[in-house]
Amino acid sequence: MKLKKGDTVQILKGKDRGKSGKVLRVLPEANRVLVDGLNLIKKHRKPKRQGEKGETITLPRPLQVSNVMLLCPSCQRPTRVGYRFDSEKKVRFCKRCAATIA
C-alpha cells in the first residue's frame, strides 16, 4: 500500500468526491484508509446508565484505497506514487512532478 498515516488524499468517488483530508489510519489487510472528517456516518448510541439519554454521533468510516489519490505536497495535485532508491534508502515520489514525498 502506497499511502501512510498523515498523508493528504483527495477522494475520487462517492458522496465526498473532490474533497480532501488527512489519513488518520491505514488498514492494509482490508485495503482501506480512514480519512479525517470525510465519509461520515451517523450512529445511534444507546444509553449506558439509568437516567442517561441516547445520542446520535458521527463517525468516519474507512474508504477503499482505490477511491482516494495522494495529493503531492509540492505541486498540490492528485498523483500516483512511485518508489525509487536515494542513497540506499527507498523513498516515495510524485509521478507528476518527480518530487520526493516524505
PDB file of C-alpha atoms in Angstrom:
ATOM      1  CA  MET A   1       0.000   0.000   0.000  1.00  0.00           C
ATOM      2  CA  LYS A   2       1.425   3.354  -1.040  1.00  0.00           C
ATOM      3  CA  LEU A   3      -0.413   5.569   1.471  1.00  0.00           C
ATOM      4  CA  LYS A   4       0.732   6.297   5.015  1.00  0.00           C
ATOM      5  CA  LYS A   5      -0.766   7.852   8.112  1.00  0.00           C
ATOM      6  CA  GLY A   6      -0.604  11.648   7.850  1.00  0.00           C
ATOM      7  CA  ASP A   7      -0.769  11.813   4.033  1.00  0.00           C
ATOM      8  CA  THR A   8      -3.231  14.225   2.448  1.00  0.00           C
ATOM      9  CA  VAL A   9      -5.553  12.489  -0.001  1.00  0.00           C
ATOM     10  CA  GLN A  10      -8.347  13.518  -2.352  1.00  0.00           C
ATOM     11  CA  ILE A  11     -11.497  11.408  -2.698  1.00  0.00           C
ATOM     12  CA  LEU A  12     -12.260  10.303  -6.263  1.00  0.00           C
ATOM     13  CA  LYS A  13     -15.623   8.533  -5.834  1.00  0.00           C
ATOM     14  CA  GLY A  14     -18.619   8.655  -3.536  1.00  0.00           C
ATOM     15  CA  LYS A  15     -20.603  11.324  -1.756  1.00  0.00           C
ATOM     16  CA  ASP A  16     -17.473  13.301  -0.750  1.00  0.00           C
ATOM     17  CA  ARG A  17     -15.925  13.331  -4.248  1.00  0.00           C
ATOM     18  CA  GLY A  18     -13.425  16.162  -4.743  1.00  0.00           C
ATOM     19  CA  LYS A  19     -12.852  16.786  -1.033  1.00  0.00           C
ATOM     20  CA  SER A  20      -9.501  16.226   0.613  1.00  0.00           C
ATOM     21  CA  GLY A  21      -8.384  15.274   4.091  1.00  0.00           C
ATOM     22  CA  LYS A  22      -5.652  13.716   6.176  1.00  0.00           C
ATOM     23  CA  VAL A  23      -5.269   9.945   6.557  1.00  0.00           C
ATOM     24  CA  LEU A  24      -5.919   9.014  10.199  1.00  0.00           C
ATOM     25  CA  ARG A  25      -5.375   5.280   9.891  1.00  0.00           C
ATOM     26  CA  VAL A  26      -4.303   2.783   7.243  1.00  0.00           C
ATOM     27  CA  LEU A  27      -5.876  -0.685   7.201  1.00  0.00           C
ATOM     28  CA  PRO A  28      -3.661  -2.690   4.790  1.00  0.00           C
ATOM     29  CA  GLU A  29      -5.309  -6.056   5.464  1.00  0.00           C
ATOM     30  CA  ALA A  30      -8.693  -4.631   4.381  1.00  0.00           C
ATOM     31  CA  ASN A  31      -7.156  -2.353   1.691  1.00  0.00           C
ATOM     32  CA  ARG A  32      -8.824   0.707   3.244  1.00  0.00           C
ATOM     33  CA  VAL A  33      -7.932   4.099   4.730  1.00  0.00           C
ATOM     34  CA  LEU A  34      -9.673   6.268   7.324  1.00  0.00           C
ATOM     35  CA  VAL A  35      -9.781   9.956   6.298  1.00  0.00           C
ATOM     36  CA  ASP A  36     -10.344  12.716   8.857  1.00  0.00           C
ATOM     37  CA  GLY A  37     -13.774  14.364   8.574  1.00  0.00           C
ATOM     38  CA  LEU A  38     -14.838  12.558   5.389  1.00  0.00           C
ATOM     39  CA  ASN A  39     -17.167   9.625   4.641  1.00  0.00           C
ATOM     40  CA  LEU A  40     -19.038  10.310   7.883  1.00  0.00           C
ATOM     41  CA  ILE A  41     -21.946   8.192   9.085  1.00  0.00           C
ATOM     42  CA  LYS A  42     -24.428   8.729  11.900  1.00  0.00           C
ATOM     43  CA  LYS A  43     -24.516   6.103  14.609  1.00  0.00           C
ATOM     44  CA  HIS A  44     -27.172   5.844  17.294  1.00  0.00           C
ATOM     45  CA  ARG A  45     -25.785   5.093  20.731  1.00  0.00           C
ATOM     46  CA  LYS A  46     -27.969   3.571  23.431  1.00  0.00           C
ATOM     47  CA  PRO A  47     -27.914   4.976  26.956  1.00  0.00           C
ATOM     48  CA  LYS A  48     -25.393   3.095  29.114  1.00  0.00           C
ATOM     49  CA  ARG A  49     -26.684   4.014  32.592  1.00  0.00           C
ATOM     50  CA  GLN A  50     -30.031   4.699  34.227  1.00  0.00           C
ATOM     51  CA  GLY A  51     -31.205   8.258  33.519  1.00  0.00           C
ATOM     52  CA  GLU A  52     -28.717   8.842  30.692  1.00  0.00           C
ATOM     53  CA  LYS A  53     -30.060   9.733  27.250  1.00  0.00           C
ATOM     54  CA  GLY A  54     -29.187   8.040  23.983  1.00  0.00           C
ATOM     55  CA  GLU A  55     -27.385  10.098  21.374  1.00  0.00           C
ATOM     56  CA  THR A  56     -26.501  10.285  17.701  1.00  0.00           C
ATOM     57  CA  ILE A  57     -22.784  10.501  16.936  1.00  0.00           C
ATOM     58  CA  THR A  58     -20.975  10.961  13.619  1.00  0.00           C
ATOM     59  CA  LEU A  59     -18.031   8.698  12.843  1.00  0.00           C
ATOM     60  CA  PRO A  60     -15.682   8.493   9.851  1.00  0.00           C
ATOM     61  CA  ARG A  61     -15.835   5.152   8.007  1.00  0.00           C
ATOM     62  CA  PRO A  62     -12.937   3.606   6.081  1.00  0.00           C
ATOM     63  CA  LEU A  63     -12.691   4.192   2.329  1.00  0.00           C
ATOM     64  CA  GLN A  64     -11.384   1.812  -0.307  1.00  0.00           C
ATOM     65  CA  VAL A  65      -7.814   2.753  -1.278  1.00  0.00           C
ATOM     66  CA  SER A  66      -8.759   2.735  -4.968  1.00  0.00           C
ATOM     67  CA  ASN A  67     -11.205   5.595  -4.314  1.00  0.00           C
ATOM     68  CA  VAL A  68      -8.591   8.023  -2.964  1.00  0.00           C
ATOM     69  CA  MET A  69      -5.491   9.578  -4.504  1.00  0.00           C
ATOM     70  CA  LEU A  70      -2.489  11.155  -2.801  1.00  0.00           C
ATOM     71  CA  LEU A  71      -2.112  14.942  -3.043  1.00  0.00           C
ATOM     72  CA  CYS A  72       1.507  15.836  -3.801  1.00  0.00           C
ATOM     73  CA  PRO A  73       2.917  18.227  -1.158  1.00  0.00           C
ATOM     74  CA  SER A  74       4.923  20.182  -3.752  1.00  0.00           C
ATOM     75  CA  CYS A  75       2.559  20.502  -6.763  1.00  0.00           C
ATOM     76  CA  GLN A  76      -0.738  20.187  -4.758  1.00  0.00           C
ATOM     77  CA  ARG A  77      -2.319  17.921  -7.383  1.00  0.00           C
ATOM     78  CA  PRO A  78      -3.621  14.347  -7.108  1.00  0.00           C
ATOM     79  CA  THR A  79      -0.914  11.975  -8.249  1.00  0.00           C
ATOM     80  CA  ARG A  80       0.189   8.385  -8.488  1.00  0.00           C
ATOM     81  CA  VAL A  81       3.071   7.306  -6.266  1.00  0.00           C
ATOM     82  CA  GLY A  82       6.318   5.708  -7.373  1.00  0.00           C
ATOM     83  CA  TYR A  83       9.298   4.326  -5.479  1.00  0.00           C
ATOM     84  CA  ARG A  84      12.999   4.902  -6.026  1.00  0.00           C
ATOM     85  CA  PHE A  85      16.222   4.483  -4.082  1.00  0.00           C
ATOM     86  CA  ASP A  86      18.022   7.623  -2.888  1.00  0.00           C
ATOM     87  CA  SER A  87      21.357   6.772  -1.275  1.00  0.00           C
ATOM     88  CA  GLU A  88      20.421   3.220  -0.198  1.00  0.00           C
ATOM     89  CA  LYS A  89      17.015   4.379   1.105  1.00  0.00           C
ATOM     90  CA  LYS A  90      13.654   3.620  -0.526  1.00  0.00           C
ATOM     91  CA  VAL A  91      11.562   6.790  -0.922  1.00  0.00           C
ATOM     92  CA  ARG A  92       8.204   7.642  -2.485  1.00  0.00           C
ATOM     93  CA  PHE A  93       7.979  10.195  -5.289  1.00  0.00           C
ATOM     94  CA  CYS A  94       5.285  12.066  -7.223  1.00  0.00           C
ATOM     95  CA  LYS A  95       4.751  10.695 -10.742  1.00  0.00           C
ATOM     96  CA  ARG A  96       3.685  14.174 -11.998  1.00  0.00           C
ATOM     97  CA  CYS A  97       6.492  16.434 -10.774  1.00  0.00           C
ATOM     98  CA  ALA A  98       9.052  13.805  -9.634  1.00  0.00           C
ATOM     99  CA  ALA A  99       9.360  15.450  -6.191  1.00  0.00           C
ATOM    100  CA  THR A 100      10.175  13.254  -3.196  1.00  0.00           C
ATOM    101  CA  ILE A 101       7.266  12.630  -0.809  1.00  0.00           C
ATOM    102  CA  ALA A 102       8.236  12.384   2.862  1.00  0.00           C
TER     103      ALA A 102
END
